[in-house]
Tab-separated table of N, CA and C (backbone and C1' of nucleotides) in Angstrom:
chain	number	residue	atom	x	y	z
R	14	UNK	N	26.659	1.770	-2.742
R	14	UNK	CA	25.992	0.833	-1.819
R	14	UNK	C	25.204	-0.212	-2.609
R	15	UNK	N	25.278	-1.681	-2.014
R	15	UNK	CA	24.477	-2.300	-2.896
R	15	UNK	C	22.790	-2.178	-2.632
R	16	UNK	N	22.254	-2.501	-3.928
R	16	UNK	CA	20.832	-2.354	-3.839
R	16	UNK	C	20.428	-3.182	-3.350
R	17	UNK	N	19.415	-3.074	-2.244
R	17	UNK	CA	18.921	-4.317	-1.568
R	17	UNK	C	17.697	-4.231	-2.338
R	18	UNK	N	16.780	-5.806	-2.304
R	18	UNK	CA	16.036	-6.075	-3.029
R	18	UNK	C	14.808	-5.019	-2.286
R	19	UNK	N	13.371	-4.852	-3.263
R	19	UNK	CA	12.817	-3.764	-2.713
R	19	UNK	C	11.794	-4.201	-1.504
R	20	UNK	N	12.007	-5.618	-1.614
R	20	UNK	CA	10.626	-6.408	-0.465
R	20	UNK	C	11.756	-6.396	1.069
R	21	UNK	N	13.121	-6.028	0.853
R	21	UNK	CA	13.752	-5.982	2.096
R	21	UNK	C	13.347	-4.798	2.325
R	22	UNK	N	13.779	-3.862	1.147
R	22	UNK	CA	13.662	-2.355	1.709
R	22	UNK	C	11.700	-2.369	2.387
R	23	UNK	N	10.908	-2.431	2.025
R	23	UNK	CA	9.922	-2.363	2.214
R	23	UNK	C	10.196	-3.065	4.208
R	24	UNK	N	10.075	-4.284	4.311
R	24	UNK	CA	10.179	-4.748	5.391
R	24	UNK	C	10.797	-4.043	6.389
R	25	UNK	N	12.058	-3.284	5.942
R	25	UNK	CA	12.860	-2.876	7.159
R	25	UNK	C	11.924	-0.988	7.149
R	26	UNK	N	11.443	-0.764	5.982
R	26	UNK	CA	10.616	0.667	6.659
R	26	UNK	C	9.615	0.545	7.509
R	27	UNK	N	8.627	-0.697	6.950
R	27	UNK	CA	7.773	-1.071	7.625
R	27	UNK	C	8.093	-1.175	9.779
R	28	UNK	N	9.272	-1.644	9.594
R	28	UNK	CA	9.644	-1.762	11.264
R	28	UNK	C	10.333	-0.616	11.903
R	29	UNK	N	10.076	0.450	11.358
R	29	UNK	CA	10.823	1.853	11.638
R	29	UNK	C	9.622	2.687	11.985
R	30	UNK	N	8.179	2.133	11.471
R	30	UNK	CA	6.747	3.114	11.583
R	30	UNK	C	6.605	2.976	12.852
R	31	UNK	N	6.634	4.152	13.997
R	31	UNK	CA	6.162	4.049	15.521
R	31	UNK	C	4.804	3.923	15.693
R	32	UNK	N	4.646	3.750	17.271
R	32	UNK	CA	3.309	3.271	17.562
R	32	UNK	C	2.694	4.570	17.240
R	33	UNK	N	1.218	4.491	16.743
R	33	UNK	CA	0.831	5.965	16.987
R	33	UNK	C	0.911	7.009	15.815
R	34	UNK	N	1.582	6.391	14.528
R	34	UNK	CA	1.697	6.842	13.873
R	34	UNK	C	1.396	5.790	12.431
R	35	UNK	N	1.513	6.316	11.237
R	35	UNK	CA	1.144	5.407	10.188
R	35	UNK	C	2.047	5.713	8.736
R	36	UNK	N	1.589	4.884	7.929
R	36	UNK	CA	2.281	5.531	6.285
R	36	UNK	C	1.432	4.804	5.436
R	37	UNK	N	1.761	4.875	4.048
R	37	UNK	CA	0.389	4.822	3.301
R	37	UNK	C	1.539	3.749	2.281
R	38	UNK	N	0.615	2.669	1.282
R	38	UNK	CA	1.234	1.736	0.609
R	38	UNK	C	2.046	2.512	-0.475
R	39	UNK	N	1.711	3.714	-1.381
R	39	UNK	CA	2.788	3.784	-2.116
R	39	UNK	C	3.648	5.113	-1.160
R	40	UNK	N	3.384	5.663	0.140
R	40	UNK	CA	4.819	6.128	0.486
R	40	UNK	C	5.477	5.105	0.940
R	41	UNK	N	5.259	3.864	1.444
R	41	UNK	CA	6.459	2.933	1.554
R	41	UNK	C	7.200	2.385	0.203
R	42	UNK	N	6.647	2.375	-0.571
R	42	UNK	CA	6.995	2.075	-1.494
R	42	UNK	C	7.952	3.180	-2.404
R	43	UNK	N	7.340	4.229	-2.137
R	43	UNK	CA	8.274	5.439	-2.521
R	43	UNK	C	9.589	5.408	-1.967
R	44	UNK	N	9.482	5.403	-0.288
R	44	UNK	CA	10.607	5.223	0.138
R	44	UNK	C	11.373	4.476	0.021
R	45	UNK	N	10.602	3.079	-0.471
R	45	UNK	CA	11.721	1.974	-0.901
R	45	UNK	C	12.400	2.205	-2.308
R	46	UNK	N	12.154	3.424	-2.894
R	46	UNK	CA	12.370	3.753	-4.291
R	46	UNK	C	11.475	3.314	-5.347
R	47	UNK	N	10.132	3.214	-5.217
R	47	UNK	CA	9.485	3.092	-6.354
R	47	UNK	C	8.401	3.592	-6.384
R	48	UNK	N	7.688	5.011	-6.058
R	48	UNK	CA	6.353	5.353	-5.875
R	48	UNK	C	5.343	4.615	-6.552
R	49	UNK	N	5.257	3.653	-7.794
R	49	UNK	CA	4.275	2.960	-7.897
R	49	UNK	C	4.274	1.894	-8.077
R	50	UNK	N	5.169	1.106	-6.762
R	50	UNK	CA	4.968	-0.351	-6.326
R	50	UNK	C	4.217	-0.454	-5.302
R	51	UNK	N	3.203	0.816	-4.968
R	51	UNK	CA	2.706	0.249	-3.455
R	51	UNK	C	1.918	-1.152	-3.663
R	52	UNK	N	1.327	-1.641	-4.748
R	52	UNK	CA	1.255	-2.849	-4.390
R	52	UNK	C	2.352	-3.780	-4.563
R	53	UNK	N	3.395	-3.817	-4.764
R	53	UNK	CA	4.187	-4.667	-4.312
R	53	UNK	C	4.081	-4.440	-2.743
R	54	UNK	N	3.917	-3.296	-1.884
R	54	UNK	CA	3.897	-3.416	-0.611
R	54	UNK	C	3.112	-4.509	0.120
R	55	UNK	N	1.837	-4.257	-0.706
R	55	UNK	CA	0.787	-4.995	0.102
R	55	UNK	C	1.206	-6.566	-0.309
R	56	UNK	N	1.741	-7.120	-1.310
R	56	UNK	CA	2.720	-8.442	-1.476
R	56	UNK	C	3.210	-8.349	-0.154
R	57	UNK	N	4.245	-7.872	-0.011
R	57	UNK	CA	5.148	-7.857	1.192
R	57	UNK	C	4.497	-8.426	2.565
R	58	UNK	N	3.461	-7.032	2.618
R	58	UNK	CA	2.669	-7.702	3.935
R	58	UNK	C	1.701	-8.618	3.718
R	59	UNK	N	1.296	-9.200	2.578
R	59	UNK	CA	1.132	-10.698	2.914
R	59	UNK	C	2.501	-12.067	3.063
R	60	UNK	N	2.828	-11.461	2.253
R	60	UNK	CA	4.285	-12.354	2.496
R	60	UNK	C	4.895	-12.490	3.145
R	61	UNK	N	5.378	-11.349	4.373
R	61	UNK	CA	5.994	-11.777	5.774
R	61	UNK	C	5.269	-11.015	6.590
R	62	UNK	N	4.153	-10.046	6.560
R	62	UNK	CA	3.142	-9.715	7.510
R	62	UNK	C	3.191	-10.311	8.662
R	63	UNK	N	3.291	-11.958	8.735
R	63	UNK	CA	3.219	-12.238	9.672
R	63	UNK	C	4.957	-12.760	10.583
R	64	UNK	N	5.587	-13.512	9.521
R	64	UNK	CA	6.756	-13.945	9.564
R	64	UNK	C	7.662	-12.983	10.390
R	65	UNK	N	7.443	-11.943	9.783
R	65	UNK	CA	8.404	-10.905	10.083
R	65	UNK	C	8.132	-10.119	11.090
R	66	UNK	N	7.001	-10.270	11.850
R	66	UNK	CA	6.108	-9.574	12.686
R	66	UNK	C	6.160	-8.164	12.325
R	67	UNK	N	5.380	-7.889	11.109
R	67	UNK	CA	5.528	-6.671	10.851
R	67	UNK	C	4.280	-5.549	10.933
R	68	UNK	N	4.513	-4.092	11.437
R	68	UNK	CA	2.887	-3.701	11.633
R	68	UNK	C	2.333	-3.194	10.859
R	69	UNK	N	1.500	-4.613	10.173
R	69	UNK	CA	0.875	-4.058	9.192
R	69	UNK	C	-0.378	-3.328	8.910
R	70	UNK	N	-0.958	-3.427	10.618
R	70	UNK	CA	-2.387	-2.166	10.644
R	70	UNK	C	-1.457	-0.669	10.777
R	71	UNK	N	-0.355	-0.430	10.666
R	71	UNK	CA	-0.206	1.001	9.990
R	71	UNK	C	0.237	1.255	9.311
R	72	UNK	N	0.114	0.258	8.279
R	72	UNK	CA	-0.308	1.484	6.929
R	72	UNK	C	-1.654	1.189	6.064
R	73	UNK	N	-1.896	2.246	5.628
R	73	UNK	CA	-3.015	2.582	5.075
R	73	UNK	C	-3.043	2.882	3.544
R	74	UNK	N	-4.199	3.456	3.299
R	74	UNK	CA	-4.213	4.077	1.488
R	74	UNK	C	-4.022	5.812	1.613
R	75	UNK	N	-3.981	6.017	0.936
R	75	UNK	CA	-3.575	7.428	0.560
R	75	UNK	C	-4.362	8.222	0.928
R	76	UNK	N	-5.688	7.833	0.731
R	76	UNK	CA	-7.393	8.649	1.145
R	76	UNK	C	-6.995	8.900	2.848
R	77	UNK	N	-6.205	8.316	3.615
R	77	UNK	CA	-6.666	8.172	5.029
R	77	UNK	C	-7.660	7.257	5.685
R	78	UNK	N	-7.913	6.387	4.282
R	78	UNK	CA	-8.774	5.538	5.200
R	78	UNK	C	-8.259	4.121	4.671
R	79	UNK	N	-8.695	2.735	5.673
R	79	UNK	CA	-8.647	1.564	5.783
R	79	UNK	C	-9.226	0.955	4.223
R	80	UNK	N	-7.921	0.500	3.847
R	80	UNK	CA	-8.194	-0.841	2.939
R	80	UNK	C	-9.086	-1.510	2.644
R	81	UNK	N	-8.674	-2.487	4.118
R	81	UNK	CA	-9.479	-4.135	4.487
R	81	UNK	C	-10.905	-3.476	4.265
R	82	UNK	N	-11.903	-4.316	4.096
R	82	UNK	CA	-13.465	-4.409	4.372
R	82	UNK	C	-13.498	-4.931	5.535
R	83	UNK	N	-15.384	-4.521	5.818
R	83	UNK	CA	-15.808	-4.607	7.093
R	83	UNK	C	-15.562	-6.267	6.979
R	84	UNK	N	-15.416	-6.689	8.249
R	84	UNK	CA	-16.047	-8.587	8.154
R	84	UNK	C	-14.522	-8.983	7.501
R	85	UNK	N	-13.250	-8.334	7.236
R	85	UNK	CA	-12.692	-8.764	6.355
R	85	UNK	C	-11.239	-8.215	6.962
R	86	UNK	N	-11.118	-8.297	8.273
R	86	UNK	CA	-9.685	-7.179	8.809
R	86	UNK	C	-9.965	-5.816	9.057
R	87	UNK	N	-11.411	-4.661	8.676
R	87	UNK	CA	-11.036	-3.586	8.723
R	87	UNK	C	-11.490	-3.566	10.407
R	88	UNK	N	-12.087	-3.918	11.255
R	88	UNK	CA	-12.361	-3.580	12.139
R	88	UNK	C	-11.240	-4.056	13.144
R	89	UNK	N	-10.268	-4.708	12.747
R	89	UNK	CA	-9.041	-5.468	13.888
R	89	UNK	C	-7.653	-4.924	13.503
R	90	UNK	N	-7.808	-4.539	12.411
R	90	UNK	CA	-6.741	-3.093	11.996
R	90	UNK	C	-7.297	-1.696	12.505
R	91	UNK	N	-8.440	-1.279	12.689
R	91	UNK	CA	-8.965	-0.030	13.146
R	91	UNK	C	-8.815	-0.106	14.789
R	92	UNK	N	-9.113	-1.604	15.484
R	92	UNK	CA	-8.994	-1.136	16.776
R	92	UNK	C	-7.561	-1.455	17.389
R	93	UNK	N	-6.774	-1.644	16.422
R	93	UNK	CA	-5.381	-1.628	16.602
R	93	UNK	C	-4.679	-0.117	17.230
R	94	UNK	N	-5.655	0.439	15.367
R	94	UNK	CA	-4.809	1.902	15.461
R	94	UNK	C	-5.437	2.459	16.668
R	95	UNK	N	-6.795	2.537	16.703
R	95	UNK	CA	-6.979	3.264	18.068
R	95	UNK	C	-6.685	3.392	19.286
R	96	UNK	N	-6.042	1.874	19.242
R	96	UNK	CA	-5.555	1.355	20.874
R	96	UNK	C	-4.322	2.262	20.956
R	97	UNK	N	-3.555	2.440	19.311
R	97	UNK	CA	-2.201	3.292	19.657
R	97	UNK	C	-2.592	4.932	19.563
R	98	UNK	N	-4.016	5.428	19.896
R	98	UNK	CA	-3.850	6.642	19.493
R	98	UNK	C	-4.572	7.655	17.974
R	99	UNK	N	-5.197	6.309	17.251
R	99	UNK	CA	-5.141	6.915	15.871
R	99	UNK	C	-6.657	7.199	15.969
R	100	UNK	N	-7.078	8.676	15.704
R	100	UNK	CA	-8.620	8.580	15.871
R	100	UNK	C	-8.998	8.352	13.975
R	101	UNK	N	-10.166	8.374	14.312
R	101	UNK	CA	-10.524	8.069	12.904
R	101	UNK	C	-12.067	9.273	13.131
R	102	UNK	N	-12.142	10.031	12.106
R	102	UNK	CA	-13.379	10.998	11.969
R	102	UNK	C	-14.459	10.280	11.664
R	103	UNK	N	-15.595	11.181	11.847
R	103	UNK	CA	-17.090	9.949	11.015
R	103	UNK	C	-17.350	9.560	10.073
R	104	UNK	N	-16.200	9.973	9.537
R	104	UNK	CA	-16.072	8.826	7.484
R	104	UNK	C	-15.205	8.086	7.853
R	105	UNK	N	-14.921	7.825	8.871
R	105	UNK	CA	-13.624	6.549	9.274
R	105	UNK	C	-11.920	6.995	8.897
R	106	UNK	N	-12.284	7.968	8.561
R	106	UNK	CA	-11.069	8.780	7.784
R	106	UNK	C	-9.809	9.107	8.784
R	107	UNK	N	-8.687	8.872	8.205
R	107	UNK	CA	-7.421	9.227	9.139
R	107	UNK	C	-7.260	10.796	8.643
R	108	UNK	N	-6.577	11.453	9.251
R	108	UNK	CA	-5.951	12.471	9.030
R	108	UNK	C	-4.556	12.107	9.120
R	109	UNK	N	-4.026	12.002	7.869
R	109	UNK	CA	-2.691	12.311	7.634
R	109	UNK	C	-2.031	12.861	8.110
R	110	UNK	N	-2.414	14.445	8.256
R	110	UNK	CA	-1.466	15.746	8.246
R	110	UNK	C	-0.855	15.543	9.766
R	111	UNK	N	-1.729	14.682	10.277
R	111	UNK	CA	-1.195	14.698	11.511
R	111	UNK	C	-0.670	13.298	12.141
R	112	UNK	N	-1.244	12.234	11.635
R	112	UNK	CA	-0.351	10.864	11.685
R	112	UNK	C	0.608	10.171	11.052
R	113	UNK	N	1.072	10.907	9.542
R	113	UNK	CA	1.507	10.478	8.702
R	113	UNK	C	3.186	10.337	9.252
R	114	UNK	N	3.457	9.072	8.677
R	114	UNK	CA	5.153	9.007	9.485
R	114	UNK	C	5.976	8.976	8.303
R	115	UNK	N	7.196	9.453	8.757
R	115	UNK	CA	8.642	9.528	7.668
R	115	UNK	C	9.517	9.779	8.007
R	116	UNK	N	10.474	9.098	7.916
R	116	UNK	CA	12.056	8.891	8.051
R	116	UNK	C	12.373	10.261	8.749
R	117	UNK	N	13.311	10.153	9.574
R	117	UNK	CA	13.518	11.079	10.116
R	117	UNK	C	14.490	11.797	8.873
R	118	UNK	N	15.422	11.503	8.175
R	118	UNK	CA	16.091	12.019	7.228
R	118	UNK	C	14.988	12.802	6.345
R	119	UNK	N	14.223	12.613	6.321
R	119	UNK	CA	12.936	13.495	6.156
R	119	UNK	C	13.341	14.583	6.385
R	120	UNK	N	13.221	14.921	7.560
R	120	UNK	CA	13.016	16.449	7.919
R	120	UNK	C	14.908	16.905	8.554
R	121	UNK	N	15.467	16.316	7.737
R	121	UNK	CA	16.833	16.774	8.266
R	121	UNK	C	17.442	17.852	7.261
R	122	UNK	N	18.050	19.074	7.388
R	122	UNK	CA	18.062	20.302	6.826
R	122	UNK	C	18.381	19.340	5.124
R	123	UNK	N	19.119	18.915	4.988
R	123	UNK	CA	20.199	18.250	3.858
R	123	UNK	C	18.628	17.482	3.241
T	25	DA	P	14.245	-14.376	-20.044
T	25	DA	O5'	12.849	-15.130	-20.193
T	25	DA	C5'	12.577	-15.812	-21.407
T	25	DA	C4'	11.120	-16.171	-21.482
T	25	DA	C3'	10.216	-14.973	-21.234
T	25	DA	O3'	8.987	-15.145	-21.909
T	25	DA	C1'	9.939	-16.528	-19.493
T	26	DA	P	8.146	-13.797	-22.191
T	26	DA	O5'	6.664	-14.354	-21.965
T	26	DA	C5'	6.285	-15.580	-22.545
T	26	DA	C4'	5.167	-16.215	-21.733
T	26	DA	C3'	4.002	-15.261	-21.485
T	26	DA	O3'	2.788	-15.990	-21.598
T	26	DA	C1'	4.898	-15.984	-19.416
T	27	DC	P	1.396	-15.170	-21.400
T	27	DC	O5'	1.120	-15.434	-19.854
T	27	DC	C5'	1.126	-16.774	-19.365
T	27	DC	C4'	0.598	-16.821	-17.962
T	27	DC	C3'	-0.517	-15.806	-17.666
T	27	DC	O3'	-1.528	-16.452	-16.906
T	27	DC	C1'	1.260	-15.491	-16.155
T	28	DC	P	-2.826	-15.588	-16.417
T	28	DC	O5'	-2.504	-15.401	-14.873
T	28	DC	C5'	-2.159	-16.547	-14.104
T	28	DC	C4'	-1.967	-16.156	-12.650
T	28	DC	C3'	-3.046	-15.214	-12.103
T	28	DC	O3'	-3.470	-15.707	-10.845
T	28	DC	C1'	-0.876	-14.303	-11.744
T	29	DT	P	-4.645	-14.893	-10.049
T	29	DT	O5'	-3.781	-14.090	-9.000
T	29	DT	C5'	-2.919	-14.824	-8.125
T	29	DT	C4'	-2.239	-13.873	-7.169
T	29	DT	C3'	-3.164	-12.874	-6.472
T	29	DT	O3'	-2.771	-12.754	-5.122
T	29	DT	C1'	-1.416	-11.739	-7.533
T	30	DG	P	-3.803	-12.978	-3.946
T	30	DG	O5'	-3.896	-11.490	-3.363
T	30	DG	C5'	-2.734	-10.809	-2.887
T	30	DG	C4'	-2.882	-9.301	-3.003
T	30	DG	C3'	-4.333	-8.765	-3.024
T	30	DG	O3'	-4.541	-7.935	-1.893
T	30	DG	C1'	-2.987	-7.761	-4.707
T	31	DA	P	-5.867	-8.127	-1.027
T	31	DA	O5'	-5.971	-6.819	-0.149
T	31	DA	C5'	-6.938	-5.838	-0.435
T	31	DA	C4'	-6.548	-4.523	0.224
T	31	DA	C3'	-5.230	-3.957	-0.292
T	31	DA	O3'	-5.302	-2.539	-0.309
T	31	DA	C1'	-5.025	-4.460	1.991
T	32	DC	P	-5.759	-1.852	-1.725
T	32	DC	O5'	-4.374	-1.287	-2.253
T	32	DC	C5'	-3.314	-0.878	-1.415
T	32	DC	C4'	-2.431	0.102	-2.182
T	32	DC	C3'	-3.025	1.510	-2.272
T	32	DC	O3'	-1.972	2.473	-2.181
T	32	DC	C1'	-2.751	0.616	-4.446
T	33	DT	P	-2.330	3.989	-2.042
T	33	DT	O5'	-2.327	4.461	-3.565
T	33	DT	C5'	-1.140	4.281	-4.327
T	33	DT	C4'	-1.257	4.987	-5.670
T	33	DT	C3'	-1.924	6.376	-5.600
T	33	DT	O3'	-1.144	7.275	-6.375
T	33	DT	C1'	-3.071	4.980	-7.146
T	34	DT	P	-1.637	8.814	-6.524
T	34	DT	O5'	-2.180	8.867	-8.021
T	34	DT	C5'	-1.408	8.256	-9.057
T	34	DT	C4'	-2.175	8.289	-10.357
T	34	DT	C3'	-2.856	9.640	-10.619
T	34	DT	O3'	-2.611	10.016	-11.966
T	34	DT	C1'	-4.431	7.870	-10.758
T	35	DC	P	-3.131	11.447	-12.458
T	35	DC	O5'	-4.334	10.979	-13.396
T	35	DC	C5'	-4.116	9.948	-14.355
T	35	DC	C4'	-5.393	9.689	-15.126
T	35	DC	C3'	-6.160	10.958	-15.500
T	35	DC	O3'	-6.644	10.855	-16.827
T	35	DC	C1'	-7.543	9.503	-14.257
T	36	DG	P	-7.308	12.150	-17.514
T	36	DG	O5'	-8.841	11.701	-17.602
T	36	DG	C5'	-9.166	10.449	-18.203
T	36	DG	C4'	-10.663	10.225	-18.183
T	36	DG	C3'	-11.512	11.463	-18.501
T	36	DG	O3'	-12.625	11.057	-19.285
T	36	DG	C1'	-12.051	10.669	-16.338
T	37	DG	P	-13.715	12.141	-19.743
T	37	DG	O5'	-14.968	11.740	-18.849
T	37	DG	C5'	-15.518	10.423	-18.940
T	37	DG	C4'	-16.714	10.294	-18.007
T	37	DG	C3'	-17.696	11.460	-18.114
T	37	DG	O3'	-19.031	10.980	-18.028
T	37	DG	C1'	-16.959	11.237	-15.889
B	14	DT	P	-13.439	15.894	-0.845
B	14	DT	O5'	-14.751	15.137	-1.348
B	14	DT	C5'	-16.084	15.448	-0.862
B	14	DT	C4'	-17.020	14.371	-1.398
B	14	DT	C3'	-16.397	12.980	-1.304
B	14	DT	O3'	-17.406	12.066	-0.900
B	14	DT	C1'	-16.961	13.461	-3.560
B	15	DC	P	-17.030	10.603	-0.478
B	15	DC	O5'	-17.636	9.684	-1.640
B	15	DC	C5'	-18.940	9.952	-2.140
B	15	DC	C4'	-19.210	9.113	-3.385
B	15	DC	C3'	-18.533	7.745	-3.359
B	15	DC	O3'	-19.439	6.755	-3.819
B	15	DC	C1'	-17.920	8.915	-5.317
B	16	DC	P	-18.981	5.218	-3.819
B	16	DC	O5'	-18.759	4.973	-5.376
B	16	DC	C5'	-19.801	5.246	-6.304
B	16	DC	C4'	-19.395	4.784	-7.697
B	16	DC	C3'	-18.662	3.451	-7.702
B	16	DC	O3'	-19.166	2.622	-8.736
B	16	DC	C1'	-17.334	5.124	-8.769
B	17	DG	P	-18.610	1.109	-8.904
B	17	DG	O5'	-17.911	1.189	-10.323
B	17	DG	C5'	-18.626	1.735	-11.437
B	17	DG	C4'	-17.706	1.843	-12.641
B	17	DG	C3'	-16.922	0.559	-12.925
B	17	DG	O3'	-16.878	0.361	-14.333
B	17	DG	C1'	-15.405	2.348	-12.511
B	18	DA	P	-16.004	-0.837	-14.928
B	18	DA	O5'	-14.696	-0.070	-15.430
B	18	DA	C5'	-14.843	1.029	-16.322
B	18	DA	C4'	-13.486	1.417	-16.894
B	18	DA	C3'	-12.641	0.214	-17.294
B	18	DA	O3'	-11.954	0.517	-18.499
B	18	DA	C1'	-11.527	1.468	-15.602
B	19	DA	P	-10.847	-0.521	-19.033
B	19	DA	O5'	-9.517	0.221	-18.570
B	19	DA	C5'	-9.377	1.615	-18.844
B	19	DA	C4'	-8.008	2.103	-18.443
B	19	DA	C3'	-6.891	1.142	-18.846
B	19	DA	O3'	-5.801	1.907	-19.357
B	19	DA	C1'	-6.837	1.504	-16.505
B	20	DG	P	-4.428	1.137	-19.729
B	20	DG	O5'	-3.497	1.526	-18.489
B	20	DG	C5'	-3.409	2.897	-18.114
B	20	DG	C4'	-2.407	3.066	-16.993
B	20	DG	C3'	-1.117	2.271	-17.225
B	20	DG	O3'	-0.016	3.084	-16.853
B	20	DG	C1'	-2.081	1.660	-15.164
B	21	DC	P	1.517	2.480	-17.072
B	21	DC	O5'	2.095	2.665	-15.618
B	21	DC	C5'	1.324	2.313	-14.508
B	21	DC	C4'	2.215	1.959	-13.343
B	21	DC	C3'	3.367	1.065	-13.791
B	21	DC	O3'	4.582	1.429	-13.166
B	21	DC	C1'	1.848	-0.126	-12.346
B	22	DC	P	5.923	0.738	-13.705
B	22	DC	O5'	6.307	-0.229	-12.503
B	22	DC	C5'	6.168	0.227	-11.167
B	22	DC	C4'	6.256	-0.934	-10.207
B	22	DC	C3'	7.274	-1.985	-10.633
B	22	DC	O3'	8.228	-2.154	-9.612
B	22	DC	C1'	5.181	-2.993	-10.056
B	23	DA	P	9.682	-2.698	-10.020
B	23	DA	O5'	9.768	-3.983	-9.101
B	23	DA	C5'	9.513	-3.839	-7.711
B	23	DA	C4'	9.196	-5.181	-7.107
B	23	DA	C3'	10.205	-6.265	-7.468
B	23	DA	O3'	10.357	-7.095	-6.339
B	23	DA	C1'	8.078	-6.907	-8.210
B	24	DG	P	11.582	-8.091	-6.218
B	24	DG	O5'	10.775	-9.357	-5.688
B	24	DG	C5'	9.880	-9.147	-4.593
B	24	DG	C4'	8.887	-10.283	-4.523
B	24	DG	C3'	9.536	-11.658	-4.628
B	24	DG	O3'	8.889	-12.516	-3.700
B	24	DG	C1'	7.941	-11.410	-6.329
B	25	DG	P	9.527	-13.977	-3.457
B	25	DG	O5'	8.371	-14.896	-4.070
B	25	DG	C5'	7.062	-14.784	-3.546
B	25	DG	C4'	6.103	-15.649	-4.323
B	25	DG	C3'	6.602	-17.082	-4.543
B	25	DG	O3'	5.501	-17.970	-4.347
B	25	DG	C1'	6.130	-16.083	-6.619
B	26	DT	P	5.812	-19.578	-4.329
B	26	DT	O5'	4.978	-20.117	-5.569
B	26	DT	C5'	4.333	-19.251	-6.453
B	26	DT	C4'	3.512	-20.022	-7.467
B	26	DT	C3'	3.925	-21.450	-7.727
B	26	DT	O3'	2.826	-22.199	-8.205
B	26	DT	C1'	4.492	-20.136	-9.618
DNA sequence: AACCTGACTTCGG
DNA sequence: TCCGAAGCCAGGT
């Protein structure tokens, strides 16, 4: 199969994350085949973030918590996620174990 | 081709 | 657990 470049692969995982759920910059990036390009991810979602209408309040950092700064996107990415569902604890913290999204080939026996 | 970017991640204290 | 420094990558200039 040919290799698609990794800012496609990135883009087209990015539009596969459901509402309600999230992924973190280097598992997209993992999944796009490179566990430590997640910042090439965050390239991406400045680069067609918007173009591409892509949702970029779900994904996050690895900690479970928001990126952006206050005054700076974190509060319009946070009431994004909440509107879909995503609580956040009193360190602002996501829980993974339970929002974290992945390919359904993920969990397929193979 | 060198240099810069960037909402990361990992390591050590 | 929190913080600073270093490492990492691919696309754009």
């Amino acid at each position: 199969m040919p290799k698609q470049a990794f800012t496609e692969e990135v883009i087209e995982l990015l539009r596969e994350i459901p509402r309600g759920m999230v992924s973190t910059y280097g598992g997209i990036a993992a999944l796009a085949g490179n566990p430590r390009a997640a910042r090439q991810v965050v390239r991406v979602l400045h680069a067609y973030g918007e173009k591409e209408k892509l949702p970029w309040w779900r994904v996050i950092n690895k900690q479970g918590a928001l990126s952006l700064a206050p005054g700076n996107g974190y509060e319009e990415q946070r009431d994004l996620l909440e509107a879909e569902g995503i609580v956040f604890d009193a360190n602002g913290r996501i829980d993974l174990d339970r929002v974290l999204w992945q390919p359904d080939w993920m969990n397929e026996d193979g």
